[in-house]
Coordinates of C-alpha atoms in Angstrom, one line a residue:
Chain A
M297 CA -5.1 3.7 -42.9
S298 CA -6.7 5.9 -40.3
A299 CA -5.3 9.3 -39.7
R300 CA -4.3 8.4 -36.1
A301 CA -1.6 6.1 -37.4
V302 CA 0.7 9.0 -38.1
G303 CA 4.4 9.3 -37.7
G304 CA 6.0 9.2 -41.1
S305 CA 8.7 6.5 -41.7
N306 CA 8.7 5.1 -38.2
T307 CA 4.9 4.4 -38.1
R308 CA 5.3 0.7 -38.7
A309 CA 7.9 0.3 -35.9
W310 CA 5.5 2.0 -33.5
Q311 CA 2.6 -0.2 -34.6
I312 CA 4.7 -3.3 -33.8
A313 CA 5.8 -1.8 -30.5
S314 CA 2.1 -1.1 -29.7
Y315 CA 1.0 -4.7 -30.3
G316 CA 4.0 -5.9 -28.3
M317 CA 3.2 -3.7 -25.3
V318 CA -0.5 -4.7 -25.3
L319 CA 0.4 -8.4 -25.5
F320 CA 2.7 -8.0 -22.5
F321 CA 0.0 -6.3 -20.6
L322 CA -2.6 -9.0 -21.4
A323 CA -0.1 -11.7 -20.3
W324 CA 0.4 -9.8 -17.0
V325 CA -3.4 -9.6 -16.5
L326 CA -4.0 -13.3 -17.4
I327 CA -1.2 -15.1 -15.8
P328 CA -2.5 -14.8 -12.2
I329 CA -6.0 -15.6 -13.3
C330 CA -4.8 -18.7 -15.2
T331 CA -2.5 -19.8 -12.3
V332 CA -5.4 -19.9 -9.9
T333 CA -7.6 -21.6 -12.4
L334 CA -5.0 -24.3 -13.0
N335 CA -4.4 -24.7 -9.3
S336 CA -8.1 -25.4 -8.8
F337 CA -7.8 -28.5 -11.1
K338 CA -4.5 -29.7 -9.7
P339 CA -4.1 -32.6 -7.2
A340 CA -2.3 -31.4 -4.1
T341 CA 0.9 -33.1 -5.2
A342 CA 1.0 -31.0 -8.3
I343 CA 0.3 -27.7 -6.4
F344 CA 3.1 -28.1 -3.9
T345 CA 6.1 -28.4 -6.2
T346 CA 9.0 -26.0 -6.5
T347 CA 9.1 -26.4 -10.3
P348 CA 6.3 -25.6 -12.6
D349 CA 4.2 -28.8 -13.1
F350 CA 1.9 -28.9 -16.1
A351 CA 1.8 -32.7 -16.5
F352 CA -0.9 -33.3 -13.9
V353 CA -4.1 -35.2 -14.1
P354 CA -6.9 -32.7 -13.7
T355 CA -9.2 -33.3 -10.8
L356 CA -12.5 -31.9 -9.6
E357 CA -11.9 -32.9 -6.0
H358 CA -11.4 -29.3 -4.8
Y359 CA -14.7 -28.2 -6.2
A360 CA -16.5 -31.2 -4.8
N361 CA -14.9 -30.5 -1.4
I362 CA -15.9 -26.9 -1.0
W363 CA -19.3 -27.6 -2.3
A364 CA -19.8 -30.6 0.0
K365 CA -18.7 -28.6 3.1
G366 CA -21.8 -26.4 2.5
N367 CA -20.3 -23.2 3.7
F368 CA -19.4 -22.0 0.2
A369 CA -22.7 -23.0 -1.3
R370 CA -24.4 -21.0 1.4
Q371 CA -22.1 -18.0 0.9
F372 CA -22.7 -18.1 -2.8
L373 CA -26.4 -18.0 -2.2
N374 CA -26.1 -15.2 0.4
S375 CA -24.0 -13.1 -2.0
T376 CA -26.5 -13.6 -4.8
I377 CA -29.4 -12.6 -2.6
V378 CA -27.6 -9.5 -1.3
A379 CA -26.4 -8.4 -4.8
V380 CA -29.8 -8.9 -6.4
G381 CA -31.7 -7.3 -3.5
T382 CA -29.3 -4.3 -3.5
A383 CA -29.7 -3.9 -7.3
I384 CA -33.5 -3.9 -7.0
L385 CA -33.6 -1.4 -4.1
A386 CA -30.9 0.9 -5.4
L387 CA -32.4 1.1 -8.9
G388 CA -36.0 1.2 -7.6
F389 CA -35.2 4.3 -5.5
G390 CA -32.4 5.8 -7.6
T391 CA -34.0 5.7 -11.1
P392 CA -37.1 7.9 -10.3
A393 CA -34.8 10.3 -8.4
A394 CA -32.5 10.6 -11.4
Y395 CA -35.5 11.2 -13.7
A396 CA -36.9 13.9 -11.3
L397 CA -33.5 15.7 -11.3
T398 CA -33.2 15.5 -15.1
R399 CA -36.6 16.3 -16.4
L400 CA -39.0 17.5 -13.7
P401 CA -39.1 21.0 -12.3
V402 CA -37.4 20.2 -9.0
H403 CA -36.0 23.3 -7.2
G404 CA -32.2 23.2 -6.9
A405 CA -31.8 20.0 -9.0
E406 CA -28.1 20.7 -9.6
R407 CA -27.5 21.1 -5.8
W408 CA -29.4 17.8 -5.0
F409 CA -27.4 16.1 -7.6
R410 CA -24.1 17.3 -6.2
A411 CA -25.2 16.2 -2.7
F412 CA -25.5 12.7 -4.1
L413 CA -22.0 12.9 -5.5
L414 CA -20.7 14.0 -2.0
A415 CA -22.5 11.0 -0.4
R416 CA -20.7 8.7 -2.8
M417 CA -17.3 10.0 -1.5
V418 CA -17.9 9.0 2.1
P419 CA -15.4 6.2 3.0
A420 CA -16.9 3.0 4.2
V421 CA -14.6 2.9 7.2
S422 CA -16.2 6.1 8.4
L423 CA -19.7 4.5 8.4
V424 CA -19.1 1.0 9.6
V425 CA -19.2 1.6 13.3
P426 CA -22.3 3.9 13.5
L427 CA -24.1 1.6 11.0
F428 CA -23.1 -1.4 13.2
I429 CA -24.8 0.3 16.1
L430 CA -27.9 1.5 14.2
L431 CA -28.5 -1.9 12.6
Q432 CA -28.2 -3.5 16.0
L433 CA -30.8 -1.1 17.4
A434 CA -33.1 -1.9 14.4
G435 CA -32.6 -5.6 15.0
L436 CA -31.1 -6.0 11.5
K437 CA -27.5 -6.9 12.4
N438 CA -26.5 -10.3 11.1
T439 CA -29.4 -10.4 8.6
L440 CA -29.3 -10.3 4.9
P441 CA -31.8 -7.4 4.7
G442 CA -29.5 -5.4 7.0
L443 CA -26.6 -6.0 4.6
I444 CA -28.8 -5.2 1.6
L445 CA -29.7 -1.9 3.2
T446 CA -26.1 -0.8 3.8
H447 CA -25.1 -1.7 0.2
T448 CA -28.1 0.2 -1.1
G449 CA -27.0 3.4 0.8
F450 CA -23.6 3.1 -0.9
T451 CA -24.8 2.4 -4.4
L452 CA -27.8 4.7 -4.6
P453 CA -25.7 7.8 -5.4
L454 CA -24.0 5.9 -8.2
V455 CA -27.4 4.9 -9.6
V456 CA -28.6 8.5 -9.6
W457 CA -25.5 9.7 -11.4
M458 CA -25.5 7.1 -14.1
M459 CA -29.2 7.1 -14.7
R460 CA -29.2 10.9 -15.0
S461 CA -26.7 10.7 -17.8
F462 CA -28.8 8.1 -19.6
F463 CA -32.0 10.1 -19.2
Q464 CA -30.2 13.1 -20.6
D465 CA -29.7 11.1 -23.8
V466 CA -33.4 10.5 -24.3
P467 CA -34.6 13.1 -26.9
R468 CA -36.8 15.7 -25.2
E469 CA -39.1 15.8 -28.2
L470 CA -40.3 12.2 -27.6
E471 CA -41.4 13.1 -24.0
E472 CA -43.0 16.4 -25.1
A473 CA -44.9 14.6 -27.8
A474 CA -46.3 12.2 -25.2
V475 CA -47.3 15.0 -22.9
V476 CA -49.1 16.8 -25.8
D477 CA -50.9 13.6 -26.5
G478 CA -52.3 13.8 -23.0
A479 CA -50.0 11.4 -21.1
S480 CA -49.3 12.3 -17.5
R481 CA -45.7 13.1 -16.5
W482 CA -45.6 9.8 -14.6
L483 CA -46.8 7.8 -17.7
T484 CA -44.3 9.7 -19.8
F485 CA -41.5 8.5 -17.5
W486 CA -42.9 5.0 -17.2
R487 CA -43.9 4.4 -20.9
V488 CA -41.5 6.6 -22.8
A489 CA -38.3 7.5 -21.0
L490 CA -37.7 4.3 -19.0
P491 CA -38.0 1.9 -21.9
L492 CA -35.5 4.0 -23.9
T493 CA -33.0 3.7 -21.1
L494 CA -33.2 -0.1 -20.7
P495 CA -29.6 -0.7 -21.8
G496 CA -28.4 2.0 -19.3
L497 CA -30.6 0.5 -16.6
A498 CA -29.0 -2.9 -17.2
A499 CA -25.5 -1.5 -17.1
T500 CA -26.2 0.3 -13.9
A501 CA -27.7 -2.8 -12.3
V502 CA -24.6 -4.8 -13.2
L503 CA -22.3 -2.1 -11.6
V504 CA -24.4 -2.3 -8.5
V505 CA -24.1 -6.1 -8.5
F506 CA -20.3 -5.8 -8.9
F507 CA -20.1 -3.5 -5.9
S508 CA -22.3 -5.6 -3.7
W509 CA -20.7 -8.9 -4.7
N510 CA -17.2 -7.6 -4.0
E511 CA -17.9 -5.6 -0.9
F512 CA -15.8 -6.8 2.1
L513 CA -15.9 -4.4 5.1
F514 CA -19.6 -4.3 5.8
A515 CA -20.0 -8.0 5.1
L516 CA -17.2 -8.7 7.5
V517 CA -18.5 -6.6 10.4
L518 CA -22.3 -6.9 10.0
T519 CA -22.6 -10.7 9.4
G520 CA -22.2 -13.8 11.5
P521 CA -21.3 -17.3 10.4
Q522 CA -24.6 -18.0 8.7
M523 CA -24.9 -14.8 6.7
Q524 CA -21.4 -14.6 5.4
T525 CA -20.8 -13.7 1.8
V526 CA -18.3 -15.0 -0.7
P527 CA -15.5 -12.5 -0.1
I528 CA -15.6 -13.3 3.7
G529 CA -15.5 -17.0 2.8
V530 CA -12.5 -16.6 0.6
S531 CA -10.7 -14.4 3.1
A532 CA -10.9 -17.2 5.6
F533 CA -8.8 -19.3 3.3
V534 CA -6.1 -16.6 3.1
G535 CA -5.8 -15.6 6.8
T536 CA -4.8 -19.0 8.2
V537 CA -1.2 -20.3 8.5
S538 CA -1.7 -23.4 6.3
V539 CA -3.6 -22.3 3.3
D540 CA -5.8 -24.7 1.5
W541 CA -4.6 -23.9 -2.0
G542 CA -6.8 -26.2 -3.9
G543 CA -10.0 -25.3 -2.1
S544 CA -9.4 -21.6 -2.1
S545 CA -8.5 -21.6 -5.8
A546 CA -11.8 -23.5 -6.6
A547 CA -13.7 -21.0 -4.5
A548 CA -12.0 -18.1 -6.3
V549 CA -12.8 -19.5 -9.7
L550 CA -16.5 -20.0 -8.8
A551 CA -16.7 -16.4 -7.4
M552 CA -15.0 -14.9 -10.5
I553 CA -17.0 -16.6 -13.2
P554 CA -20.3 -14.8 -12.8
M555 CA -18.6 -11.4 -12.6
F556 CA -16.6 -12.1 -15.8
V557 CA -19.8 -13.1 -17.6
L558 CA -21.6 -9.9 -16.5
G559 CA -18.5 -7.8 -17.2
L560 CA -18.2 -9.0 -20.8
L561 CA -22.0 -8.6 -21.4
I562 CA -22.0 -4.9 -20.5
Q563 CA -18.5 -4.1 -21.6
R564 CA -19.7 -1.4 -23.9
F565 CA -21.3 0.5 -21.0
L566 CA -18.7 -0.3 -18.4
V567 CA -16.3 2.6 -19.1
S568 CA -19.0 5.3 -18.9
G569 CA -20.4 3.6 -15.9
L570 CA -17.2 3.4 -14.0
A571 CA -16.6 7.1 -14.5
M572 CA -20.2 7.7 -13.6
G573 CA -21.2 9.2 -16.9
A574 CA -18.6 11.9 -16.7
V575 CA -16.5 10.8 -19.7
K576 CA -19.4 9.8 -21.8
G577 CA -19.3 10.6 -25.5
Chain B
M87 CA -58.6 23.2 -4.9
S88 CA -56.9 26.5 -5.9
P89 CA -56.0 26.9 -9.5
R90 CA -52.4 27.4 -8.5
R91 CA -52.2 23.9 -7.0
A92 CA -53.8 22.3 -10.0
S93 CA -51.2 23.8 -12.3
R94 CA -48.4 22.6 -10.0
L95 CA -49.8 19.1 -10.2
E96 CA -49.9 19.4 -14.0
D97 CA -46.4 20.6 -14.5
G98 CA -45.0 17.8 -12.4
T99 CA -43.4 19.7 -9.5
L100 CA -45.2 17.5 -7.0
L101 CA -44.4 14.4 -8.9
G102 CA -40.7 15.5 -9.1
Y103 CA -40.5 15.8 -5.3
A104 CA -42.4 12.5 -4.8
M105 CA -39.9 10.7 -7.1
L106 CA -36.9 12.4 -5.4
A107 CA -37.9 12.1 -1.8
P108 CA -37.5 8.3 -1.2
A109 CA -33.9 8.3 -2.5
V110 CA -33.0 11.4 -0.4
V111 CA -34.6 9.9 2.7
L112 CA -32.8 6.6 2.2
V113 CA -29.4 8.2 1.7
G114 CA -30.1 10.5 4.6
I115 CA -30.8 7.5 6.9
L116 CA -27.9 5.3 5.6
I117 CA -25.2 7.9 5.0
L118 CA -26.0 11.2 6.7
L119 CA -27.4 9.9 9.9
P120 CA -24.5 7.5 10.6
L121 CA -22.1 10.3 9.7
A122 CA -23.7 12.7 12.2
Y123 CA -23.8 9.9 14.8
S124 CA -20.1 9.2 14.4
V125 CA -19.3 12.9 14.9
V126 CA -21.3 12.9 18.2
L127 CA -19.7 9.6 19.3
S128 CA -16.2 10.9 18.6
L129 CA -16.7 13.3 21.6
Y130 CA -17.1 10.4 24.0
D131 CA -14.8 7.9 25.6
W132 CA -16.4 4.4 25.4
K133 CA -15.8 0.8 24.5
L134 CA -17.9 -1.4 22.2
L135 CA -18.6 -3.9 24.9
E136 CA -20.1 -1.3 27.2
M137 CA -22.8 -0.2 24.8
N138 CA -25.5 0.1 27.6
R139 CA -23.4 1.9 30.1
P140 CA -23.3 5.7 30.1
K141 CA -20.6 7.0 27.8
K142 CA -17.9 9.3 29.2
W143 CA -17.8 12.8 27.7
T144 CA -14.3 13.8 26.7
G145 CA -15.0 16.7 24.3
L146 CA -12.1 17.0 21.9
G147 CA -10.0 14.6 23.9
N148 CA -10.1 11.9 21.1
Y149 CA -9.0 14.5 18.6
W150 CA -6.1 15.6 20.8
K151 CA -5.0 12.0 21.1
L152 CA -5.2 11.7 17.4
I153 CA -2.7 14.6 16.9
T154 CA -0.2 13.0 19.1
D155 CA -0.6 9.3 18.1
D156 CA 2.6 7.8 16.6
G157 CA 0.6 4.9 15.3
L158 CA -1.6 7.3 13.3
H159 CA 1.4 9.2 12.0
N160 CA 2.9 5.9 10.7
A161 CA -0.4 4.8 9.1
F162 CA -0.8 8.2 7.5
I163 CA 2.7 8.1 6.0
N164 CA 2.2 4.5 4.7
T165 CA -1.1 5.5 3.2
V166 CA 0.3 8.5 1.4
I167 CA 3.3 6.5 0.1
F168 CA 0.9 3.8 -1.1
M169 CA -1.4 6.3 -2.7
V170 CA 1.2 8.4 -4.5
G171 CA 3.2 5.3 -5.6
A172 CA 0.3 3.2 -6.8
V173 CA -1.6 6.1 -8.5
T174 CA 1.5 7.3 -10.3
V175 CA 2.3 3.9 -11.7
E176 CA -1.3 3.3 -12.7
L177 CA -1.5 6.6 -14.5
V178 CA 1.8 6.3 -16.4
L179 CA 1.4 2.7 -17.3
G180 CA -2.3 3.3 -18.1
F181 CA -1.4 6.1 -20.5
I182 CA 1.3 3.9 -22.3
I183 CA -1.0 0.9 -22.7
A184 CA -4.1 3.1 -23.6
L185 CA -1.9 4.7 -26.3
A186 CA -0.8 1.3 -27.6
V187 CA -4.4 0.0 -27.7
F188 CA -5.4 3.2 -29.5
H189 CA -2.9 2.5 -32.2
M190 CA -4.0 -1.1 -32.7
T191 CA -5.9 -1.6 -36.0
Q192 CA -7.2 -5.1 -35.1
G193 CA -8.3 -6.9 -32.0
R194 CA -9.0 -3.8 -29.9
R195 CA -12.3 -5.2 -28.6
L196 CA -10.7 -8.4 -27.5
A197 CA -7.9 -6.5 -25.8
N198 CA -10.4 -4.3 -24.0
A199 CA -12.4 -7.3 -22.9
I200 CA -9.3 -8.9 -21.3
I201 CA -8.1 -5.6 -19.8
L202 CA -11.3 -5.2 -17.8
L203 CA -11.1 -8.6 -16.0
P204 CA -9.1 -7.6 -13.0
M205 CA -11.5 -4.8 -12.1
V206 CA -14.5 -7.1 -11.6
I207 CA -12.6 -9.5 -9.4
T208 CA -13.3 -9.2 -5.7
P209 CA -10.3 -7.5 -4.0
V210 CA -10.1 -10.4 -1.6
I211 CA -9.6 -12.8 -4.5
T212 CA -7.0 -10.5 -6.0
A213 CA -5.2 -10.7 -2.7
L214 CA -5.4 -14.5 -2.9
L215 CA -4.1 -14.5 -6.4
W216 CA -1.0 -12.5 -5.4
R217 CA -0.5 -14.5 -2.3
Y218 CA -0.1 -17.5 -4.6
M219 CA 1.9 -15.7 -7.3
L220 CA 4.5 -14.5 -4.7
D221 CA 4.6 -17.6 -2.4
P222 CA 8.3 -18.0 -1.5
Q223 CA 8.1 -21.8 -2.1
F224 CA 5.4 -22.8 -4.4
G225 CA 4.5 -19.5 -6.2
I226 CA 5.1 -19.1 -9.9
V227 CA 7.6 -16.3 -9.4
A228 CA 9.7 -18.5 -7.1
Q229 CA 9.4 -21.4 -9.5
V230 CA 10.7 -19.4 -12.4
M231 CA 13.5 -18.0 -10.3
T232 CA 14.5 -21.5 -9.2
A233 CA 14.3 -22.7 -12.8
L234 CA 16.6 -19.9 -13.8
G235 CA 19.1 -21.1 -11.2
G236 CA 18.3 -18.8 -8.3
H237 CA 17.6 -19.8 -4.7
G238 CA 13.8 -19.7 -5.0
G239 CA 11.5 -16.8 -4.0
I240 CA 11.5 -14.0 -1.6
D241 CA 8.9 -13.8 1.2
V242 CA 7.4 -10.5 0.1
W243 CA 4.6 -10.4 2.7
G244 CA 7.0 -11.3 5.5
S245 CA 9.4 -8.5 4.7
S246 CA 8.9 -5.1 6.2
M247 CA 10.8 -3.6 3.3
L248 CA 8.9 -5.3 0.5
A249 CA 5.3 -5.7 1.9
L250 CA 4.2 -2.1 1.0
P251 CA 5.6 -2.2 -2.5
G252 CA 4.0 -5.6 -2.8
L253 CA 0.6 -4.1 -1.9
M254 CA 1.2 -1.4 -4.5
L255 CA 1.9 -4.1 -7.1
V256 CA -1.5 -5.7 -6.3
D257 CA -3.3 -2.4 -6.6
V258 CA -1.5 -1.7 -9.9
W259 CA -2.6 -5.1 -11.2
Q260 CA -6.2 -4.6 -10.3
W261 CA -6.7 -0.9 -11.2
T262 CA -4.3 0.0 -14.1
P263 CA -7.1 -1.4 -16.3
F264 CA -9.4 1.3 -15.0
A265 CA -6.9 4.0 -16.2
I266 CA -6.5 2.3 -19.5
L267 CA -10.2 2.1 -20.3
I268 CA -10.9 5.7 -19.2
L269 CA -7.9 7.2 -21.0
H270 CA -8.6 5.1 -24.1
A271 CA -12.2 6.3 -24.1
G272 CA -10.9 9.9 -24.0
M273 CA -8.5 9.2 -26.9
L274 CA -11.4 8.0 -29.0
G275 CA -13.1 11.3 -28.6
I276 CA -10.3 13.3 -30.2
S277 CA -11.3 14.5 -33.7
E278 CA -9.6 13.1 -36.7
E279 CA -8.8 16.6 -38.0
Q280 CA -6.3 17.1 -35.3
F281 CA -4.4 14.0 -36.3
E282 CA -4.6 15.0 -39.9
A283 CA -3.1 18.4 -39.2
A284 CA -0.3 16.7 -37.2
A285 CA 0.3 14.3 -40.1
V286 CA 0.6 17.3 -42.5
D287 CA 3.1 18.9 -40.2
G288 CA 5.1 15.6 -40.2
A289 CA 4.8 15.2 -36.4
G290 CA 6.3 11.9 -35.2
Y291 CA 4.6 9.3 -32.9
L292 CA 5.9 10.8 -29.6
R293 CA 5.2 14.3 -30.7
V294 CA 1.6 13.4 -31.4
A295 CA 1.3 11.5 -28.1
F296 CA 2.5 14.4 -26.0
S297 CA 1.4 17.4 -28.0
I298 CA -2.0 16.3 -29.2
I299 CA -3.3 13.3 -27.3
L300 CA -2.2 14.1 -23.8
P301 CA -3.5 17.7 -23.7
A302 CA -6.8 16.5 -25.1
I303 CA -7.4 13.9 -22.4
I304 CA -6.6 15.9 -19.4
P305 CA -10.2 15.6 -18.1
Q306 CA -9.9 11.8 -18.2
V307 CA -6.6 12.0 -16.5
L308 CA -8.2 14.0 -13.7
I309 CA -11.0 11.5 -13.4
V310 CA -8.5 8.7 -13.0
L311 CA -6.6 10.7 -10.4
L312 CA -9.8 11.6 -8.5
F313 CA -11.1 8.0 -8.2
R314 CA -7.8 6.2 -7.7
S315 CA -6.6 8.8 -5.1
M316 CA -9.8 8.5 -3.1
D317 CA -9.8 4.7 -3.3
T318 CA -6.2 4.1 -2.5
Y319 CA -6.4 6.6 0.4
R320 CA -9.1 4.6 2.1
I321 CA -7.8 1.1 1.1
F322 CA -8.8 -1.6 3.4
D323 CA -9.7 -5.1 2.0
T324 CA -6.4 -6.0 0.3
V325 CA -4.3 -4.9 3.2
F326 CA -6.5 -6.6 5.7
V327 CA -6.3 -9.9 3.8
L328 CA -2.7 -9.9 2.8
T329 CA -0.7 -8.4 5.6
R330 CA -3.0 -7.1 8.4
G331 CA -0.7 -4.1 8.6
G332 CA 2.4 -6.2 9.1
P333 CA 5.2 -7.2 9.4
G334 CA 5.2 -4.9 12.5
V335 CA 3.4 -1.8 11.4
S336 CA 5.1 -1.5 8.0
T337 CA 1.9 -1.8 6.0
D338 CA -0.6 -0.2 8.4
T339 CA -2.9 2.2 6.6
L340 CA -5.5 4.7 7.8
G341 CA -8.4 2.4 7.0
L342 CA -6.9 -0.5 8.8
F343 CA -5.8 1.6 11.7
T344 CA -9.3 3.0 12.2
F345 CA -10.8 -0.5 11.9
R346 CA -8.4 -1.9 14.4
N347 CA -9.0 0.8 17.0
G348 CA -12.7 0.1 16.8
F349 CA -13.0 -3.6 16.4
S350 CA -9.8 -5.0 18.0
Y351 CA -9.1 -2.5 20.7
L352 CA -12.8 -1.6 21.0
Q353 CA -11.9 2.1 21.5
M354 CA -15.0 3.3 19.8
G355 CA -14.9 7.0 20.6
Y356 CA -11.3 7.1 19.3
A357 CA -12.2 5.1 16.2
M358 CA -15.0 7.6 15.5
A359 CA -12.6 10.5 15.7
L360 CA -10.3 8.7 13.3
S361 CA -13.3 8.1 11.0
V362 CA -14.0 11.8 11.0
F363 CA -10.3 12.5 10.2
L364 CA -10.4 10.1 7.3
L365 CA -13.6 11.6 6.0
A366 CA -12.2 15.1 6.2
T367 CA -9.0 14.3 4.4
V368 CA -10.8 12.3 1.7
G369 CA -13.1 15.4 1.3
L370 CA -10.0 17.6 0.9
I371 CA -8.4 15.4 -1.8
S372 CA -11.7 15.2 -3.8
A373 CA -12.3 18.9 -3.4
V374 CA -9.1 19.7 -5.1
Y375 CA -9.9 17.4 -8.1
I376 CA -13.5 18.5 -8.3
R377 CA -12.4 22.1 -8.4
L378 CA -10.0 21.3 -11.3
L379 CA -12.8 19.3 -13.1
R380 CA -15.3 22.1 -12.7
R381 CA -12.9 24.6 -14.1
R382 CA -12.8 22.5 -17.2
G383 CA -16.6 22.3 -17.3
M384 CA -16.6 18.6 -16.5
L385 CA -18.9 18.8 -13.5

């Protein structure tokens, strides 16, 4: 038994209590998710009952409906384009900056680094109006590139933070050896440091995708009907008086699945990523 | 070329700035410039629909209005209640569950995988989930209450007493997992010797939890507090989707109030002043935590 299971005679009771509490918490997490998933397969008659109804014939009509209407398919495509575009831009700009601040002789690197942290703390609500105006002036309002740009601004500081902590984990000796062998500093970054941080790069990319896929305020204000993303589409279901339970549940399930898959894939890196490298190790 | 410049090229100074500059410029254009712009605009009186007309200078007029605005006072109080309530529950519940996960000998990976699910769900969808859970007629909570012989559910979102606690519940559902994962990661970093020493002393479960584990994970506690305080203070999506600030103004928050002044009442100058206020207060909250973190060598 590991040393952490201490506590003398009452250890076993605490063990059982621990499992009990975790199980309760998992149920609390899963019940809403399962409810909405079940709803998405229920015919309307089974949704609108005042007693729990599990004896229903599953149907795919809600999925067929929201897909046939076209809006959701379009929103799904928009969200994918924006999330991938944001990840490419934010990593493309943020990764070199992180490397420069970690390994290259940049004056005041610590201060630049802290400036990025401050940028991360700016509330979205404080920026939405001026960005609305600036994008309009630039002719980028109601375009996907416009939305990608605003998401990039918000996630770039996060990328710099995370990638710096991953670069710090690369052994210095490896890079020094490459320099001694005559590689330029750029080649050292490109051929030595970058390949070694690929897992970190992937985890950072996934976090950026989470942010962009879930972002609501900018997508709401900066996009018109054609450029809407998934969260805006789902919010349209909730705001109305008569809610389309089946349709909205199906949309919710389709929007959740890709995030669950990505989340489980990078689970190992997610904790350090969420705390921006601050609790690593 | 002078020898000095050649050596600079070699040691990578130039490359360093070249790699840093694009990110700095982009953040400058997308964060700093809009921020400066909003400070300037907060000194004018203007409406969104009159973008091409000359704006009326009011100096600090918008800020004066802000001090005396009852709507803002209400939103501020709601926001602080929401922040303190939700963050406290998330931290306490997070510590209890993280401790329980820490004591598991089997299935910890699976538990962690399920625990992270709420965090990756779009807040809008979380709102939808809880709209269904708490629907007074067809929601699962109402169904269970009926089955137990009650009169069905309560309309949480339609009650000015329950709507704000309801929003806290939604935030707790979505973000307690964040507290669990961060605190659990901190617990994994505690050295085995400390536990062994405690075992030799015959310390019980609670004694170990509060005398060894809790002091060791104070940095992680601060990180949870920093992120959750900042995020709950500027909450927008969930409130916008679930209650729009209602019933009445019972769930109006700072984020929503600012948004409404800008995009519903079109009072852009005033909305900008509110944005600056929001930014300044968020800065104040984070400055306190960052100071605490730096004192512990975490930043």
